[in-house]
């Protein structure tokens, strides 16, 4: 049961909130929904390498507010806000709405953001890094940064095998049926020469008593210098392999 339900959808209104926050009557609902999907798809494709975790959309009367949560806000904002301004103009053309606001928020700890972890593993698989190594490194990094539990599953023609299969690793606790458990979920696809490989990531961050309040210890964060050193070591290891 727990593995067949999206952990975020299951907890909507309990410990997580909606990524689209607006109300519309029947006639407008479908138009708004399709517009939201277009905006998300466009931003994701345009800034895929910038580590976009979520795109939240709020609507008030004729105004659209787009909140982009990213691991690298500098790339999205651009020099003196040039990229954001360009993106605003592109979204105005896409939606036909001139009243668009864009705000960019930084993801404080990318190592425990499920979507970013999944995309990172998928990128490594595309660069021909061993999927096992990529998965184990991601698990070790997430636990070090304070995650209570993590599970990663890769499926497809792993390592170019003739028959597709699934392999997964899990460390720590992952209470999928506990509704107050703050479980983040992410999915990404690696486009390899022998087909697509799907990557799913579940990260358990603690139990929530009320929104914004975590029952267990909060997530730790390494100083930025240490994080950069770790990333450099991983990059050097990947090059050597």
Short mmCIF file of C-alpha atoms in Angstrom, two decimals:
data_model
loop_
_atom_site.label_atom_id
_atom_site.label_comp_id
_atom_site.label_asym_id
_atom_site.label_seq_id
_atom_site.Cartn_x
_atom_site.Cartn_y
_atom_site.Cartn_z
CA UNK A 1 0.00 0.00 0.00
CA UNK A 2 2.61 2.55 1.10
CA UNK A 3 4.68 1.99 -2.03
CA UNK A 4 1.76 2.54 -4.43
CA UNK A 5 0.77 6.01 -3.19
CA UNK A 6 2.67 9.23 -3.81
CA UNK A 7 3.87 10.24 -0.31
CA UNK A 8 3.30 13.94 -1.02
CA UNK A 9 -0.25 13.48 -2.38
CA UNK A 10 -1.16 11.27 0.59
CA UNK A 11 -0.14 14.01 3.06
CA UNK A 12 -1.67 17.02 1.33
CA UNK A 13 -3.40 19.23 3.88
CA UNK A 14 -1.83 17.29 6.76
CA UNK A 15 1.91 18.03 6.73
CA UNK A 16 2.38 19.29 3.16
CA UNK A 17 0.62 22.01 1.18
CA UNK A 18 -0.44 22.36 -2.45
CA UNK A 19 2.05 23.57 -5.07
CA UNK A 20 -0.74 25.48 -6.84
CA UNK A 21 -2.64 27.79 -4.49
CA UNK A 22 -5.72 29.36 -6.07
CA UNK A 23 -9.48 28.91 -6.46
CA UNK A 24 -11.41 28.94 -9.74
CA UNK A 25 -14.93 28.26 -10.95
CA UNK A 26 -15.63 25.34 -13.31
CA UNK A 27 -15.02 27.25 -16.56
CA UNK A 28 -11.67 28.68 -15.50
CA UNK A 29 -10.36 25.67 -13.57
CA UNK A 30 -9.15 23.62 -16.55
CA UNK A 31 -7.52 26.67 -18.18
CA UNK A 32 -5.66 27.56 -14.97
CA UNK A 33 -4.56 23.95 -14.45
CA UNK A 34 -3.16 23.62 -17.98
CA UNK A 35 -1.48 27.01 -17.65
CA UNK A 36 0.20 25.90 -14.40
CA UNK A 37 1.49 22.73 -16.08
CA UNK A 38 2.85 24.77 -19.03
CA UNK A 39 4.63 27.21 -16.67
CA UNK A 40 6.18 24.37 -14.63
CA UNK A 41 7.32 22.44 -17.71
CA UNK A 42 8.81 25.55 -19.30
CA UNK A 43 10.76 26.64 -16.18
CA UNK A 44 11.98 23.09 -15.52
CA UNK A 45 13.29 22.66 -19.09
CA UNK A 46 14.86 26.13 -19.23
CA UNK A 47 16.70 25.85 -15.90
CA UNK A 48 17.10 22.06 -15.59
CA UNK A 49 20.81 22.30 -14.65
CA UNK A 50 20.08 24.94 -12.00
CA UNK A 51 18.59 22.35 -9.62
CA UNK A 52 14.90 23.38 -9.64
CA UNK A 53 13.23 21.57 -6.75
CA UNK A 54 9.68 23.00 -6.93
CA UNK A 55 7.72 25.63 -8.80
CA UNK A 56 4.83 26.97 -6.70
CA UNK A 57 2.08 29.09 -8.26
CA UNK A 58 -0.30 31.49 -6.51
CA UNK A 59 -3.09 33.44 -8.20
CA UNK A 60 -4.93 36.52 -6.98
CA UNK A 61 -7.46 38.18 -9.31
CA UNK A 62 -5.42 38.65 -12.54
CA UNK A 63 -2.00 38.30 -10.94
CA UNK A 64 0.18 35.16 -11.18
CA UNK A 65 2.92 34.73 -8.60
CA UNK A 66 5.56 32.12 -9.46
CA UNK A 67 7.84 30.92 -6.64
CA UNK A 68 10.90 29.02 -7.88
CA UNK A 69 12.76 26.92 -5.29
CA UNK A 70 16.26 26.17 -6.50
CA UNK A 71 19.63 24.98 -5.23
CA UNK A 72 21.46 27.58 -7.36
CA UNK A 73 19.50 30.84 -7.20
CA UNK A 74 22.37 32.81 -8.79
CA UNK A 75 21.92 31.03 -12.15
CA UNK A 76 18.13 31.60 -12.16
CA UNK A 77 18.39 35.28 -11.14
CA UNK A 78 21.29 36.11 -13.46
CA UNK A 79 23.49 39.20 -13.38
CA UNK A 80 21.51 42.10 -11.87
CA UNK A 81 18.30 40.06 -12.29
CA UNK A 82 18.61 39.82 -16.08
CA UNK A 83 17.56 36.15 -16.28
CA UNK A 84 14.48 36.67 -14.10
CA UNK A 85 13.40 39.62 -16.24
CA UNK A 86 13.87 37.54 -19.40
CA UNK A 87 11.89 34.68 -17.85
CA UNK A 88 9.07 37.07 -16.86
CA UNK A 89 8.75 38.27 -20.48
CA UNK A 90 8.76 34.68 -21.78
CA UNK A 91 6.03 33.66 -19.30
CA UNK A 92 3.96 36.71 -20.28
CA UNK A 93 4.08 35.51 -23.91
CA UNK A 94 3.32 31.92 -22.87
CA UNK A 95 0.28 32.76 -20.71
CA UNK A 96 -0.90 36.01 -22.31
CA UNK A 97 -0.97 37.57 -18.82
CA UNK A 98 1.10 40.73 -18.30
CA UNK A 99 0.83 40.69 -14.50
CA UNK A 100 3.40 38.02 -13.50
CA UNK A 101 5.59 38.15 -10.41
CA UNK A 102 8.59 35.84 -10.00
CA UNK A 103 10.38 35.19 -6.72
CA UNK A 104 13.39 32.87 -6.35
CA UNK A 105 14.03 30.99 -3.09
CA UNK A 106 17.12 28.97 -2.22
CA UNK A 107 16.85 25.33 -1.14
CA UNK A 108 18.93 25.44 2.08
CA UNK A 109 20.12 21.79 2.06
CA UNK A 110 20.00 20.28 -1.47
CA UNK A 111 21.36 16.94 -0.17
CA UNK A 112 18.00 16.20 1.50
CA UNK A 113 15.71 17.48 -1.23
CA UNK A 114 14.32 14.32 -2.88
CA UNK A 115 13.79 15.84 -6.34
CA UNK A 116 17.32 17.26 -6.47
CA UNK A 117 18.84 13.98 -5.22
CA UNK A 118 16.93 12.03 -7.91
CA UNK A 119 18.06 14.43 -10.65
CA UNK A 120 21.67 14.28 -9.41
CA UNK A 121 21.69 10.46 -9.55
CA UNK A 122 20.07 10.51 -13.01
CA UNK A 123 22.75 12.95 -14.24
CA UNK A 124 25.50 10.69 -12.89
CA UNK A 125 23.99 7.63 -14.62
CA UNK A 126 23.92 9.61 -17.89
CA UNK A 127 27.65 10.33 -17.38
CA UNK A 128 28.20 6.54 -17.08
CA UNK A 129 28.95 6.58 -13.35
CA UNK A 130 27.99 3.28 -11.71
CA UNK A 131 24.35 3.49 -10.53
CA UNK A 132 25.23 1.62 -7.30
CA UNK A 133 27.97 4.07 -6.49
CA UNK A 134 25.72 7.07 -7.23
CA UNK A 135 22.94 5.67 -5.01
CA UNK A 136 25.24 4.84 -2.08
CA UNK A 137 26.95 8.24 -2.21
CA UNK A 138 23.57 10.03 -2.20
CA UNK A 139 22.40 7.96 0.79
CA UNK A 140 25.58 8.66 2.77
CA UNK A 141 25.37 12.39 2.01
CA UNK A 142 21.67 12.65 3.00
CA UNK A 143 22.20 10.84 6.32
CA UNK A 144 25.21 13.03 7.06
CA UNK A 145 23.09 16.14 6.50
CA UNK A 146 20.52 14.97 9.05
CA UNK A 147 17.92 12.90 7.15
CA UNK A 148 16.22 10.29 9.38
CA UNK A 149 15.88 7.78 6.57
CA UNK A 150 16.22 7.46 2.81
CA UNK A 151 15.29 4.99 0.08
CA UNK A 152 16.47 5.16 -3.53
CA UNK A 153 15.20 2.92 -6.33
CA UNK A 154 16.59 2.71 -9.87
CA UNK A 155 14.77 0.75 -12.56
CA UNK A 156 15.36 0.03 -16.24
CA UNK A 157 18.21 -1.52 -18.22
CA UNK A 158 20.72 -0.99 -15.43
CA UNK A 159 24.34 -1.04 -16.64
CA UNK A 160 23.01 -1.86 -20.13
CA UNK A 161 21.58 -5.25 -19.13
CA UNK A 162 19.35 -7.06 -21.64
CA UNK A 163 16.50 -7.45 -19.14
CA UNK A 164 15.20 -4.42 -17.25
CA UNK A 165 15.14 -4.73 -13.46
CA UNK A 166 14.82 -2.63 -10.31
CA UNK A 167 17.40 -2.19 -7.56
CA UNK A 168 16.93 -0.21 -4.40
CA UNK A 169 18.76 0.68 -1.18
CA UNK A 170 17.30 1.91 2.09
CA UNK A 171 18.90 3.33 5.22
CA UNK A 172 17.22 4.52 8.43
CA UNK A 173 13.46 4.84 9.07
CA UNK A 174 10.89 5.39 6.35
CA UNK A 175 7.34 5.27 7.86
CA UNK A 176 5.30 5.56 4.62
CA UNK A 177 1.97 4.95 6.37
CA UNK A 178 2.46 7.52 9.14
CA UNK A 179 0.63 10.64 7.97
CA UNK A 180 2.50 13.02 10.30
CA UNK A 181 5.85 11.81 8.90
CA UNK A 182 7.48 14.47 6.72
CA UNK A 183 8.48 12.37 3.68
CA UNK A 184 9.82 14.09 0.59
CA UNK A 185 9.52 12.27 -2.76
CA UNK A 186 11.27 12.88 -6.05
CA UNK A 187 11.43 11.25 -9.48
CA UNK A 188 13.81 11.74 -12.41
CA UNK A 189 14.73 9.91 -15.61
CA UNK A 190 18.21 9.26 -16.96
CA UNK A 191 18.31 9.23 -20.78
CA UNK A 192 21.01 6.67 -21.64
CA UNK A 193 22.05 5.11 -24.96
CA UNK A 194 20.28 1.87 -23.96
CA UNK A 195 17.00 3.47 -22.87
CA UNK A 196 15.50 5.38 -19.97
CA UNK A 197 16.38 4.63 -16.34
CA UNK A 198 13.92 5.84 -13.71
CA UNK A 199 15.16 7.10 -10.35
CA UNK A 200 12.82 7.42 -7.34
CA UNK A 201 13.86 8.92 -4.00
CA UNK A 202 12.06 8.97 -0.64
CA UNK A 203 13.58 11.03 2.21
CA UNK A 204 12.21 11.00 5.77
CA UNK A 205 12.99 14.25 7.62
CA UNK A 206 11.17 13.75 10.93
CA UNK A 207 7.64 13.78 12.32
CA UNK A 208 5.62 16.99 12.21
CA UNK A 209 3.42 18.06 15.15
CA UNK A 210 2.06 21.21 13.50
CA UNK A 211 3.08 22.87 10.18
CA UNK A 212 6.67 24.07 10.40
CA UNK A 213 7.37 22.23 13.66
CA UNK A 214 9.32 18.94 13.61
CA UNK A 215 9.01 16.43 16.46
CA UNK A 216 12.49 14.98 15.98
CA UNK A 217 15.79 16.80 15.75
CA UNK A 218 16.07 19.28 12.87
CA UNK A 219 18.18 18.71 9.80
CA UNK A 220 21.85 19.54 10.24
CA UNK A 221 23.75 21.58 7.72
CA UNK A 222 27.46 21.58 6.97
CA UNK A 223 29.35 24.83 6.51
CA UNK A 224 29.43 25.76 2.80
CA UNK A 225 33.20 25.29 2.50
CA UNK A 226 32.96 21.65 3.69
CA UNK A 227 30.13 21.01 1.24
CA UNK A 228 32.15 22.39 -1.66
CA UNK A 229 35.13 20.20 -0.64
CA UNK A 230 32.89 17.11 -0.60
CA UNK A 231 31.44 17.96 -4.03
CA UNK A 232 34.97 18.37 -5.41
CA UNK A 233 36.05 14.99 -3.97
CA UNK A 234 32.98 13.29 -5.50
CA UNK A 235 33.70 14.94 -8.86
CA UNK A 236 37.36 13.80 -8.80
CA UNK A 237 36.28 10.23 -7.85
CA UNK A 238 33.77 10.20 -10.72
CA UNK A 239 36.40 11.36 -13.20
CA UNK A 240 38.84 8.68 -12.03
CA UNK A 241 36.26 5.92 -12.35
#
